[in-house]
Amino acid sequence: MKTLAIFLGLTTLVYAEEANFRAGAALSNITPKMGVVLDGTIMQIGPAKHVHDELWVRCLVLDDGATKLAFAEVDNTMVSRPIHDAAKAMIMKRVGIPPNHVCIAATHTHSTPRAVIGLKDDDLHREYLDDLAVKIADGVHRAYNNLAAAEIGWGSFREPRYVHNRRWRLKQAITNPFGESGEMVKMNPGGRNPNAVEPAGPVDDQVFVVALRQHDSGQPLAVLANYGLHYVGGVPRGEVSADYFAVFADRIQQNWKADRLSPPFVGIMTNGTSGDVNAVDFSKPRQRYASYERMTTVGQDLAEGAIRVIESMEFRSNVKLAAASADLELRVRKPEAERLGWAAETLPVTPHRLSLSQIYAREAHALAEFPDTVSVPIQAFRIGDLAIAQSPCETFAETGLKIKNASPFPGTTFTIELANGYNGYLPSKEQHKLGGYETWPARSSYLEVDAEQKIRDGLMKLLEQLKGDIE
C-alpha cells in the first residue's frame, strides 16, 4: 500500500544588509460569457444569465531581492489542478517565478462556472477553461510588472458573528442518498431542527490581514486577508457574483482611501479552512434576507475590522521570503461493485433534473473512472515570521485550528484552502465515521479516509522546514 511521498522544494533565505522589499498588485478579468453553465458536481444552477459583479483574478507579487512569491486569488468555486499547473508554467516562462512559489486559490464563490475539467460537455464551458489559465498568468504578470519598493505588515482580529459549523450531530440516525442508514450528521439542518443536537465541529473566527503600502509615499498597495467562511450566497439563479469576497475587496479599498491609484490597489480575501462552516446559525430560526443583502453585510463588516487592524499595524521593509512544497500520493475512494450496481439501477436513462440519489449515482460512475491514486499538491510560504499553509481541499475548521496550534510560527499562521489544485472535501477520520454530505463519495469528496491526517502532517513538515531554515 502506498503512503504519502513528500518532495520538498525549499527556498533558502538569504539576508541582505539593505531593505529591498518590493511588491506589486494587479487584476485580471475572468467574467464568463452569458450561457456558460454554472452547475457543479452536485449543484444544478443552469447557465449564466446576468452578471451582478465582475469576476477577477486578484494578484499580488512579493520580492525580497532574492526570492519572489506570488498570490492569485481566483473568483471561482474550484479550479482543477491542470489549470493551476498550466498557469504556473506560463508564469515561470514569462517572469521566472517557480511554480512552487505561486499560490493560486479559488475564493469558492458558488455563483460562477466551475473550473473543473471534464465536468461539462459544453463548448462554452471548454472555452472558459481554456482562457482561465492564460488570464491567471496575465494577472500575475501584470503584478510583477508593477513591482515597486514597498512595506508590509500583518495582524488579525476576531469575527465570530459569521462563522457557524454547518454539520450538526443528530439524536437519531438518518438515511443517506445511497439508501444506507446510520448517518449521525446532517449538513444545514434548518433552524431549531428537533433532531439536531449540536455542531459536529469547531469554527475558526480569526481574520488575518496582510497589508502592503508603497515605501516612499505610504499609499495603499494591497490587502491580503483570510477568513474561514464558505460563500454566503443569496444570489438569484443564473446570476454571476464573487460573493462577499468582492464586497470585502471593494470596501477595503474605500476604507483605506485607495481610490484612483496607479497602479491600482488590489483587495484580496482568501478562503480559510471553511469546508464545514457557513454564515448560518442553526441554533436559531432561519432569517430571510434580500438578494445580496447578507453577503454585503459580511464583506463590509470584515473590511471595517481589517481597517482597524491596519491603522495600528507596524510596517516593515526588510522581510525575507521562502517557499516549500510537496506532492502527496493519496488513494481514491472508488466505488465497489455493489455501489456501481445500485448506481446503474438508480441513474435515469434520459437526462433531466436529477434527484439527490441520481446525482450520486452519476458520481459513482464518474469515480469509477478515476485512477486508484492521485497526486495532491501542498505548499507553504514564509513572509518574515508569518506562515501561510496551502491546502487543495475544502478543509474543515478543525484541521486549520490544529495546524495553527501546532505551527512553529505561533500566532502568525493561517491556511488558504482550495489552493494549487482541487481535491474535494477533507473530513477527518472521525468526521467520516459520522457521515454527512461532505463525506459522501463523489467528485466533491473522493480522497481516502486518512487523507486529512496525511495532508495535515505534510503541511506541518513544510512549516517546520521553513522555520528551521533560519533558526
CSV table of C-alpha atoms in Angstrom, one decimal:
chain,number,residue,atom,x,y,z
A,1,MET,CA,0.0,0.0,0.0
A,2,LYS,CA,1.3,3.4,-0.9
A,3,THR,CA,1.8,6.0,1.7
A,4,LEU,CA,2.5,9.7,1.2
A,5,ALA,CA,5.6,10.7,-0.6
A,6,ILE,CA,6.9,14.2,0.1
A,7,PHE,CA,9.3,16.1,-2.2
A,8,LEU,CA,10.4,19.3,-0.6
A,9,GLY,CA,11.2,22.3,-2.7
A,10,LEU,CA,12.6,24.7,-0.2
A,11,THR,CA,13.9,28.2,-0.9
A,12,THR,CA,16.9,29.2,1.2
A,13,LEU,CA,16.6,32.5,3.0
A,14,VAL,CA,19.4,35.0,2.2
A,15,TYR,CA,19.9,38.0,4.4
A,16,ALA,CA,20.8,41.4,2.8
A,17,GLU,CA,22.0,44.4,4.7
A,18,GLU,CA,19.8,46.8,2.8
A,19,ALA,CA,16.0,46.6,2.8
A,20,ASN,CA,15.0,45.9,-0.8
A,21,PHE,CA,11.5,44.5,-0.4
A,22,ARG,CA,9.2,45.1,-3.3
A,23,ALA,CA,5.5,44.4,-4.0
A,24,GLY,CA,3.2,44.7,-7.0
A,25,ALA,CA,-0.6,44.0,-7.4
A,26,ALA,CA,-2.9,43.7,-10.4
A,27,LEU,CA,-6.3,42.4,-11.6
A,28,SER,CA,-7.3,40.2,-14.5
A,29,ASN,CA,-10.9,40.0,-15.5
A,30,ILE,CA,-12.4,36.4,-15.8
A,31,THR,CA,-16.1,37.2,-16.1
A,32,PRO,CA,-17.7,34.5,-18.2
A,33,LYS,CA,-19.8,34.8,-21.2
A,34,MET,CA,-23.6,34.6,-20.8
A,35,GLY,CA,-24.7,31.0,-21.3
A,36,VAL,CA,-21.7,29.3,-19.6
A,37,VAL,CA,-23.1,26.7,-17.3
A,38,LEU,CA,-22.8,27.4,-13.6
A,39,ASP,CA,-23.5,23.8,-12.5
A,40,GLY,CA,-21.2,21.9,-10.1
A,41,THR,CA,-20.7,18.3,-9.4
A,42,ILE,CA,-23.7,18.4,-7.1
A,43,MET,CA,-25.4,21.7,-7.5
A,44,GLN,CA,-27.7,22.3,-10.6
A,45,ILE,CA,-27.8,26.0,-11.2
A,46,GLY,CA,-28.1,26.3,-15.0
A,47,PRO,CA,-26.5,28.8,-17.4
A,48,ALA,CA,-25.2,32.3,-16.6
A,49,LYS,CA,-28.0,34.8,-17.4
A,50,HIS,CA,-26.7,38.0,-15.8
A,51,VAL,CA,-23.6,39.5,-14.2
A,52,HIS,CA,-24.1,41.2,-10.8
A,53,ASP,CA,-20.5,41.9,-10.3
A,54,GLU,CA,-17.4,41.2,-12.4
A,55,LEU,CA,-15.2,38.2,-11.6
A,56,TRP,CA,-11.4,38.7,-11.2
A,57,VAL,CA,-8.1,37.1,-10.5
A,58,ARG,CA,-6.7,39.3,-7.8
A,59,CYS,CA,-2.9,39.1,-7.9
A,60,LEU,CA,0.0,40.0,-5.6
A,61,VAL,CA,3.7,39.5,-6.2
A,62,LEU,CA,6.3,39.9,-3.4
A,63,ASP,CA,10.1,40.2,-3.8
A,64,ASP,CA,12.8,40.4,-1.1
A,65,GLY,CA,15.7,40.8,-3.6
A,66,ALA,CA,16.5,37.1,-3.6
A,67,THR,CA,13.1,35.3,-3.7
A,68,LYS,CA,9.7,36.1,-5.2
A,69,LEU,CA,6.3,34.8,-4.1
A,70,ALA,CA,3.0,35.2,-6.0
A,71,PHE,CA,-0.6,35.0,-5.0
A,72,ALA,CA,-3.5,34.7,-7.4
A,73,GLU,CA,-7.0,34.5,-5.8
A,74,VAL,CA,-9.5,33.4,-8.4
A,75,ASP,CA,-13.2,34.2,-8.3
A,76,ASN,CA,-14.3,30.6,-8.9
A,77,THR,CA,-15.8,27.8,-6.9
A,78,MET,CA,-12.9,25.4,-7.5
A,79,VAL,CA,-10.1,25.0,-10.1
A,80,SER,CA,-8.7,21.7,-11.5
A,81,ARG,CA,-5.0,21.1,-11.0
A,82,PRO,CA,-4.1,21.1,-14.7
A,83,ILE,CA,-5.3,24.7,-15.0
A,84,HIS,CA,-3.2,25.6,-12.0
A,85,ASP,CA,-0.2,23.9,-13.5
A,86,ALA,CA,-0.7,25.5,-16.9
A,87,ALA,CA,-0.9,28.9,-15.4
A,88,LYS,CA,2.2,28.3,-13.2
A,89,ALA,CA,4.2,27.1,-16.2
A,90,MET,CA,3.3,30.3,-18.1
A,91,ILE,CA,4.2,32.4,-15.1
A,92,MET,CA,7.6,30.7,-14.9
A,93,LYS,CA,8.2,31.2,-18.6
A,94,ARG,CA,7.2,34.9,-18.5
A,95,VAL,CA,8.7,36.2,-15.3
A,96,GLY,CA,10.7,33.4,-13.8
A,97,ILE,CA,8.7,32.7,-10.6
A,98,PRO,CA,9.0,29.0,-9.9
A,99,PRO,CA,5.7,27.0,-9.8
A,100,ASN,CA,6.0,26.2,-6.1
A,101,HIS,CA,6.4,29.9,-5.3
A,102,VAL,CA,3.0,30.7,-6.8
A,103,CYS,CA,-0.2,30.2,-4.7
A,104,ILE,CA,-3.3,30.1,-7.0
A,105,ALA,CA,-6.5,29.6,-5.0
A,106,ALA,CA,-10.3,29.8,-5.5
A,107,THR,CA,-12.5,32.0,-3.4
A,108,HIS,CA,-15.2,29.3,-3.6
A,109,THR,CA,-18.0,31.7,-4.5
A,110,HIS,CA,-20.8,29.4,-5.9
A,111,SER,CA,-22.1,32.0,-8.4
A,112,THR,CA,-19.5,31.2,-11.2
A,113,PRO,CA,-18.8,28.4,-13.6
A,114,ARG,CA,-16.9,25.6,-12.0
A,115,ALA,CA,-13.3,25.4,-13.4
A,116,VAL,CA,-13.4,21.6,-13.3
A,117,ILE,CA,-12.1,19.8,-16.3
A,118,GLY,CA,-14.5,17.2,-17.8
A,119,LEU,CA,-17.4,18.5,-15.7
A,120,LYS,CA,-19.5,19.6,-18.7
A,121,ASP,CA,-19.6,18.5,-22.3
A,122,ASP,CA,-20.2,22.1,-23.5
A,123,ASP,CA,-18.3,24.3,-25.9
A,124,LEU,CA,-18.8,27.5,-23.8
A,125,HIS,CA,-17.5,25.7,-20.7
A,126,ARG,CA,-14.4,24.4,-22.5
A,127,GLU,CA,-13.7,27.9,-23.9
A,128,TYR,CA,-14.0,29.3,-20.4
A,129,LEU,CA,-11.5,26.7,-19.1
A,130,ASP,CA,-9.1,27.3,-22.0
A,131,ASP,CA,-9.0,31.0,-21.2
A,132,LEU,CA,-8.7,30.8,-17.4
A,133,ALA,CA,-5.1,29.7,-17.1
A,134,VAL,CA,-4.0,32.4,-19.5
A,135,LYS,CA,-5.9,35.1,-17.6
A,136,ILE,CA,-4.4,33.9,-14.3
A,137,ALA,CA,-0.9,34.1,-15.7
A,138,ASP,CA,-1.8,37.5,-17.2
A,139,GLY,CA,-2.7,38.8,-13.7
A,140,VAL,CA,0.5,37.6,-12.1
A,141,HIS,CA,2.5,39.0,-15.0
A,142,ARG,CA,0.9,42.4,-14.5
A,143,ALA,CA,1.5,42.3,-10.8
A,144,TYR,CA,5.2,41.5,-11.5
A,145,ASN,CA,5.4,44.5,-13.8
A,146,ASN,CA,4.1,46.7,-11.0
A,147,LEU,CA,6.8,45.7,-8.5
A,148,ALA,CA,8.0,48.7,-6.6
A,149,ALA,CA,9.6,49.5,-3.2
A,150,ALA,CA,7.1,48.6,-0.5
A,151,GLU,CA,6.4,48.0,3.2
A,152,ILE,CA,4.4,45.1,4.7
A,153,GLY,CA,2.6,44.5,7.9
A,154,TRP,CA,0.2,41.9,9.3
A,155,GLY,CA,-2.2,41.4,12.2
A,156,SER,CA,-5.5,39.8,13.0
A,157,PHE,CA,-8.9,40.2,14.7
A,158,ARG,CA,-11.8,38.0,15.7
A,159,GLU,CA,-15.2,38.0,13.9
A,160,PRO,CA,-17.4,35.3,15.4
A,161,ARG,CA,-20.7,36.5,14.1
A,162,TYR,CA,-20.5,35.0,10.7
A,163,VAL,CA,-18.8,31.6,11.2
A,164,HIS,CA,-21.0,28.6,12.3
A,165,ASN,CA,-20.4,24.9,11.8
A,166,ARG,CA,-23.0,23.7,9.3
A,167,ARG,CA,-22.6,20.0,10.3
A,168,TRP,CA,-24.8,19.0,13.2
A,169,ARG,CA,-24.9,15.9,15.2
A,170,LEU,CA,-28.2,14.1,15.3
A,171,LYS,CA,-30.3,12.4,18.0
A,172,GLN,CA,-31.5,9.8,15.6
A,173,ALA,CA,-29.7,8.4,12.6
A,174,ILE,CA,-31.0,9.3,9.1
A,175,THR,CA,-30.5,7.7,5.6
A,176,ASN,CA,-28.1,8.9,3.0
A,177,PRO,CA,-28.7,9.1,-0.8
A,178,PHE,CA,-27.3,5.6,-1.2
A,179,GLY,CA,-30.2,4.2,0.9
A,180,GLU,CA,-27.9,3.4,3.8
A,181,SER,CA,-28.9,4.2,7.4
A,182,GLY,CA,-26.7,5.3,10.2
A,183,GLU,CA,-25.9,8.9,9.3
A,184,MET,CA,-25.3,10.8,12.5
A,185,VAL,CA,-24.6,14.2,11.0
A,186,LYS,CA,-26.7,16.5,8.8
A,187,MET,CA,-25.4,19.5,6.9
A,188,ASN,CA,-27.6,22.6,7.2
A,189,PRO,CA,-30.2,21.0,9.4
A,190,GLY,CA,-32.5,24.1,9.5
A,191,GLY,CA,-33.1,26.4,12.4
A,192,ARG,CA,-34.1,24.6,15.6
A,193,ASN,CA,-34.4,21.2,14.0
A,194,PRO,CA,-35.6,18.9,16.8
A,195,ASN,CA,-33.3,16.1,15.6
A,196,ALA,CA,-30.2,18.3,15.6
A,197,VAL,CA,-28.2,18.3,18.9
A,198,GLU,CA,-25.1,20.4,18.4
A,199,PRO,CA,-22.4,21.4,15.9
A,200,ALA,CA,-20.2,18.5,14.9
A,201,GLY,CA,-17.0,20.6,14.9
A,202,PRO,CA,-15.5,23.9,15.8
A,203,VAL,CA,-15.1,27.1,13.8
A,204,ASP,CA,-12.1,29.5,13.4
A,205,ASP,CA,-13.2,33.1,13.8
A,206,GLN,CA,-9.7,34.7,13.3
A,207,VAL,CA,-9.4,37.1,10.4
A,208,PHE,CA,-5.8,37.5,9.2
A,209,VAL,CA,-4.9,40.8,7.5
A,210,VAL,CA,-1.7,41.3,5.5
A,211,ALA,CA,-1.3,44.9,4.2
A,212,LEU,CA,1.1,46.5,1.8
A,213,ARG,CA,1.9,50.1,1.1
A,214,GLN,CA,4.3,52.0,-1.2
A,215,HIS,CA,7.6,52.6,0.6
A,216,ASP,CA,8.1,56.3,-0.3
A,217,SER,CA,4.6,57.7,-0.3
A,218,GLY,CA,2.9,55.3,2.1
A,219,GLN,CA,0.0,55.0,-0.4
A,220,PRO,CA,-2.0,51.7,-0.1
A,221,LEU,CA,-0.9,49.0,-2.4
A,222,ALA,CA,-2.8,45.8,-1.5
A,223,VAL,CA,-4.5,43.8,1.3
A,224,LEU,CA,-4.4,40.0,1.5
A,225,ALA,CA,-6.9,38.7,4.1
A,226,ASN,CA,-8.0,35.3,5.2
A,227,TYR,CA,-11.3,34.1,6.9
A,228,GLY,CA,-12.7,30.6,7.4
A,229,LEU,CA,-16.1,31.2,5.9
A,230,HIS,CA,-17.8,29.5,3.0
A,231,TYR,CA,-19.5,31.6,0.4
A,232,VAL,CA,-22.6,33.4,1.8
A,233,GLY,CA,-24.9,33.2,-1.2
A,234,GLY,CA,-28.2,34.9,-1.6
A,235,VAL,CA,-27.7,35.2,-5.3
A,236,PRO,CA,-30.6,34.6,-7.7
A,237,ARG,CA,-30.3,31.6,-10.0
A,238,GLY,CA,-28.2,32.3,-13.1
A,239,GLU,CA,-26.5,35.5,-11.8
A,240,VAL,CA,-22.7,35.7,-11.6
A,241,SER,CA,-21.1,37.1,-8.5
A,242,ALA,CA,-17.9,36.9,-6.5
A,243,ASP,CA,-19.9,36.9,-3.2
A,244,TYR,CA,-18.6,38.5,0.0
A,245,PHE,CA,-15.0,38.2,-1.3
A,246,ALA,CA,-15.8,41.0,-3.8
A,247,VAL,CA,-17.6,43.1,-1.2
A,248,PHE,CA,-14.6,43.0,1.1
A,249,ALA,CA,-12.2,43.9,-1.8
A,250,ASP,CA,-14.3,46.9,-2.7
A,251,ARG,CA,-14.9,48.2,0.8
A,252,ILE,CA,-11.3,47.8,2.0
A,253,GLN,CA,-10.2,49.9,-1.0
A,254,GLN,CA,-12.7,52.6,0.1
A,255,ASN,CA,-11.9,52.4,3.8
A,256,TRP,CA,-8.1,52.6,3.2
A,257,LYS,CA,-8.8,55.6,0.8
A,258,ALA,CA,-7.1,53.7,-2.0
A,259,ASP,CA,-9.2,55.1,-4.9
A,260,ARG,CA,-7.8,56.2,-8.2
A,261,LEU,CA,-4.3,55.0,-7.6
A,262,SER,CA,-1.9,54.0,-10.4
A,263,PRO,CA,-1.1,51.1,-10.3
A,264,PRO,CA,-4.4,50.1,-8.9
A,265,PHE,CA,-5.0,49.0,-5.3
A,266,VAL,CA,-6.0,45.3,-5.0
A,267,GLY,CA,-8.0,43.9,-2.1
A,268,ILE,CA,-7.9,40.1,-1.7
A,269,MET,CA,-10.0,37.9,0.6
A,270,THR,CA,-8.7,34.3,0.6
A,271,ASN,CA,-10.8,31.4,1.8
A,272,GLY,CA,-9.6,29.9,5.1
A,273,THR,CA,-10.5,26.5,6.4
A,274,SER,CA,-14.2,26.6,5.9
A,275,GLY,CA,-15.2,23.2,4.4
A,276,ASP,CA,-17.7,22.7,7.2
A,277,VAL,CA,-18.5,26.4,8.0
A,278,ASN,CA,-21.1,28.9,6.8
A,279,ALA,CA,-22.7,32.1,7.9
A,280,VAL,CA,-26.0,30.5,9.3
A,281,ASP,CA,-26.5,29.9,13.0
A,282,PHE,CA,-28.7,26.8,13.0
A,283,SER,CA,-29.4,27.1,16.8
A,284,LYS,CA,-31.8,30.0,15.8
A,285,PRO,CA,-34.8,30.2,13.5
A,286,ARG,CA,-33.6,30.9,9.9
A,287,GLN,CA,-33.6,34.5,8.9
A,288,ARG,CA,-34.6,35.8,5.5
A,289,TYR,CA,-32.5,38.3,3.6
A,290,ALA,CA,-32.9,40.1,0.3
A,291,SER,CA,-30.7,39.1,-2.6
A,292,TYR,CA,-27.1,40.1,-1.9
A,293,GLU,CA,-28.0,41.6,1.5
A,294,ARG,CA,-26.2,39.1,3.7
A,295,MET,CA,-23.0,38.9,1.7
A,296,THR,CA,-22.8,42.7,1.6
A,297,THR,CA,-23.1,42.9,5.4
A,298,VAL,CA,-20.5,40.2,5.9
A,299,GLY,CA,-18.0,41.7,3.4
A,300,GLN,CA,-18.4,45.3,4.8
A,301,ASP,CA,-18.0,44.2,8.4
A,302,LEU,CA,-14.9,42.2,7.6
A,303,ALA,CA,-13.4,45.3,5.8
A,304,GLU,CA,-14.3,47.5,8.8
A,305,GLY,CA,-12.4,45.1,11.1
A,306,ALA,CA,-9.5,44.9,8.7
A,307,ILE,CA,-9.0,48.6,8.5
A,308,ARG,CA,-8.9,48.9,12.3
A,309,VAL,CA,-6.0,46.3,12.3
A,310,ILE,CA,-4.2,48.2,9.5
A,311,GLU,CA,-4.4,51.5,11.4
A,312,SER,CA,-2.4,50.0,14.3
A,313,MET,CA,-0.1,47.9,12.2
A,314,GLU,CA,3.7,48.0,12.2
A,315,PHE,CA,5.0,48.1,8.7
A,316,ARG,CA,8.5,46.9,7.7
A,317,SER,CA,10.6,46.7,4.6
A,318,ASN,CA,13.2,44.1,5.5
A,319,VAL,CA,11.2,40.8,5.5
A,320,LYS,CA,12.6,37.7,3.9
A,321,LEU,CA,10.6,35.2,1.8
A,322,ALA,CA,10.6,31.5,1.4
A,323,ALA,CA,8.5,28.6,0.0
A,324,ALA,CA,8.3,24.9,0.5
A,325,SER,CA,6.1,22.4,-1.4
A,326,ALA,CA,5.3,18.7,-1.6
A,327,ASP,CA,3.3,16.2,-3.6
A,328,LEU,CA,1.3,13.5,-1.6
A,329,GLU,CA,0.2,10.3,-3.3
A,330,LEU,CA,-3.2,9.5,-1.8
A,331,ARG,CA,-5.7,6.8,-2.5
A,332,VAL,CA,-9.1,7.4,-4.1
A,333,ARG,CA,-12.3,6.0,-2.5
A,334,LYS,CA,-13.5,4.3,-5.7
A,335,PRO,CA,-16.9,2.6,-5.7
A,336,GLU,CA,-17.2,-1.2,-5.2
A,337,ALA,CA,-19.3,-3.5,-7.4
A,338,GLU,CA,-22.3,-3.2,-5.1
A,339,ARG,CA,-22.3,0.6,-5.3
A,340,LEU,CA,-22.0,0.5,-9.1
A,341,GLY,CA,-24.9,-1.9,-9.3
A,342,TRP,CA,-27.0,0.5,-7.2
A,343,ALA,CA,-25.9,3.4,-9.5
A,344,ALA,CA,-26.9,1.5,-12.7
A,345,GLU,CA,-30.4,0.9,-11.3
A,346,THR,CA,-30.7,4.5,-10.0
A,347,LEU,CA,-29.5,6.7,-12.8
A,348,PRO,CA,-32.2,7.6,-15.3
A,349,VAL,CA,-31.9,6.7,-18.9
A,350,THR,CA,-32.9,10.2,-20.2
A,351,PRO,CA,-31.3,13.3,-18.7
A,352,HIS,CA,-33.5,15.7,-16.7
A,353,ARG,CA,-33.1,17.5,-13.4
A,354,LEU,CA,-31.7,14.7,-11.2
A,355,SER,CA,-32.8,13.7,-7.7
A,356,LEU,CA,-30.1,13.6,-5.0
A,357,SER,CA,-29.8,9.8,-5.3
A,358,GLN,CA,-29.5,10.1,-9.1
A,359,ILE,CA,-26.8,12.7,-8.7
A,360,TYR,CA,-24.7,10.4,-6.5
A,361,ALA,CA,-25.4,7.5,-8.9
A,362,ARG,CA,-23.9,9.6,-11.6
A,363,GLU,CA,-21.0,10.5,-9.3
A,364,ALA,CA,-20.3,6.8,-8.6
A,365,HIS,CA,-19.9,6.2,-12.4
A,366,ALA,CA,-17.5,9.2,-12.5
A,367,LEU,CA,-15.4,8.0,-9.6
A,368,ALA,CA,-15.1,4.5,-11.2
A,369,GLU,CA,-13.1,6.2,-14.0
A,370,PHE,CA,-10.7,7.8,-11.5
A,371,PRO,CA,-7.2,6.4,-11.0
A,372,ASP,CA,-6.5,4.4,-7.9
A,373,THR,CA,-4.3,7.2,-6.5
A,374,VAL,CA,-3.9,10.9,-7.1
A,375,SER,CA,-1.1,13.4,-6.6
A,376,VAL,CA,-2.1,16.1,-4.1
A,377,PRO,CA,-0.1,19.3,-4.0
A,378,ILE,CA,0.6,21.1,-0.7
A,379,GLN,CA,2.6,24.3,-0.3
A,380,ALA,CA,3.7,26.7,2.5
A,381,PHE,CA,5.0,30.3,2.3
A,382,ARG,CA,7.0,32.3,4.8
A,383,ILE,CA,6.9,36.1,4.9
A,384,GLY,CA,9.2,37.1,7.7
A,385,ASP,CA,7.6,35.5,10.8
A,386,LEU,CA,4.3,34.9,9.0
A,387,ALA,CA,3.5,31.4,7.7
A,388,ILE,CA,0.8,30.6,5.1
A,389,ALA,CA,-0.1,26.9,4.6
A,390,GLN,CA,-2.0,25.9,1.4
A,391,SER,CA,-4.4,23.0,1.0
A,392,PRO,CA,-6.0,22.0,-2.2
A,393,CYS,CA,-9.2,20.8,-0.5
A,394,GLU,CA,-12.3,22.1,1.2
A,395,THR,CA,-10.6,21.9,4.5
A,396,PHE,CA,-12.5,21.7,7.8
A,397,ALA,CA,-12.0,24.3,10.5
A,398,GLU,CA,-10.8,21.7,13.0
A,399,THR,CA,-7.9,21.0,10.6
A,400,GLY,CA,-7.0,24.6,10.3
A,401,LEU,CA,-7.0,25.1,14.0
A,402,LYS,CA,-4.8,22.1,14.6
A,403,ILE,CA,-2.3,23.5,12.1
A,404,LYS,CA,-2.4,26.9,13.8
A,405,ASN,CA,-2.0,25.4,17.3
A,406,ALA,CA,1.0,23.1,16.3
A,407,SER,CA,2.7,25.6,13.9
A,408,PRO,CA,6.3,26.6,14.7
A,409,PHE,CA,5.0,30.1,13.9
A,410,PRO,CA,2.7,30.6,16.9
A,411,GLY,CA,0.1,33.2,16.4
A,412,THR,CA,1.1,34.0,12.9
A,413,THR,CA,-0.1,31.0,10.8
A,414,PHE,CA,-3.1,30.7,8.6
A,415,THR,CA,-4.2,28.3,5.8
A,416,ILE,CA,-5.6,29.1,2.4
A,417,GLU,CA,-7.8,26.3,1.1
A,418,LEU,CA,-8.6,25.2,-2.5
A,419,ALA,CA,-5.1,26.2,-3.3
A,420,ASN,CA,-3.0,24.9,-6.2
A,421,GLY,CA,-5.5,22.2,-7.1
A,422,TYR,CA,-8.9,20.8,-6.3
A,423,ASN,CA,-9.2,17.5,-4.4
A,424,GLY,CA,-12.7,17.8,-2.8
A,425,TYR,CA,-13.7,17.9,0.8
A,426,LEU,CA,-11.2,16.9,3.6
A,427,PRO,CA,-13.1,15.4,6.5
A,428,SER,CA,-11.1,13.9,9.3
A,429,LYS,CA,-11.3,10.2,10.0
A,430,GLU,CA,-13.6,11.0,12.9
A,431,GLN,CA,-15.9,13.1,10.7
A,432,HIS,CA,-16.0,10.3,8.1
A,433,LYS,CA,-17.5,8.0,10.8
A,434,LEU,CA,-20.3,10.5,11.4
A,435,GLY,CA,-21.3,10.7,7.8
A,436,GLY,CA,-23.0,13.6,6.2
A,437,TYR,CA,-22.8,15.4,2.8
A,438,GLU,CA,-19.1,16.2,3.0
A,439,THR,CA,-18.2,12.5,3.3
A,440,TRP,CA,-20.4,11.1,0.6
A,441,PRO,CA,-18.2,9.6,-2.2
A,442,ALA,CA,-18.3,11.9,-5.3
A,443,ARG,CA,-16.0,14.1,-7.3
A,444,SER,CA,-16.6,16.6,-4.5
A,445,SER,CA,-15.3,14.1,-1.9
A,446,TYR,CA,-13.1,11.2,-3.0
A,447,LEU,CA,-9.8,11.1,-1.1
A,448,GLU,CA,-9.0,8.2,1.3
A,449,VAL,CA,-10.3,8.4,4.8
A,450,ASP,CA,-6.8,9.1,6.2
A,451,ALA,CA,-6.2,12.0,3.8
A,452,GLU,CA,-6.8,14.7,6.4
A,453,GLN,CA,-4.1,13.3,8.7
A,454,LYS,CA,-1.6,12.9,5.8
A,455,ILE,CA,-2.2,16.4,4.4
A,456,ARG,CA,-2.0,18.0,7.8
A,457,ASP,CA,1.2,16.1,8.7
A,458,GLY,CA,2.6,17.1,5.3
A,459,LEU,CA,1.9,20.8,5.9
A,460,MET,CA,3.4,20.6,9.3
A,461,LYS,CA,6.6,19.2,7.8
A,462,LEU,CA,6.7,22.1,5.4
A,463,LEU,CA,6.3,24.7,8.1
A,464,GLU,CA,9.0,23.0,10.2
A,465,GLN,CA,11.3,23.2,7.2
A,466,LEU,CA,10.6,26.9,6.7
A,467,LYS,CA,11.1,27.6,10.4
A,468,GLY,CA,14.3,25.6,10.7
A,469,ASP,CA,15.9,27.2,7.7
A,470,ILE,CA,16.8,30.4,9.6
A,471,GLU,CA,17.0,29.2,13.2
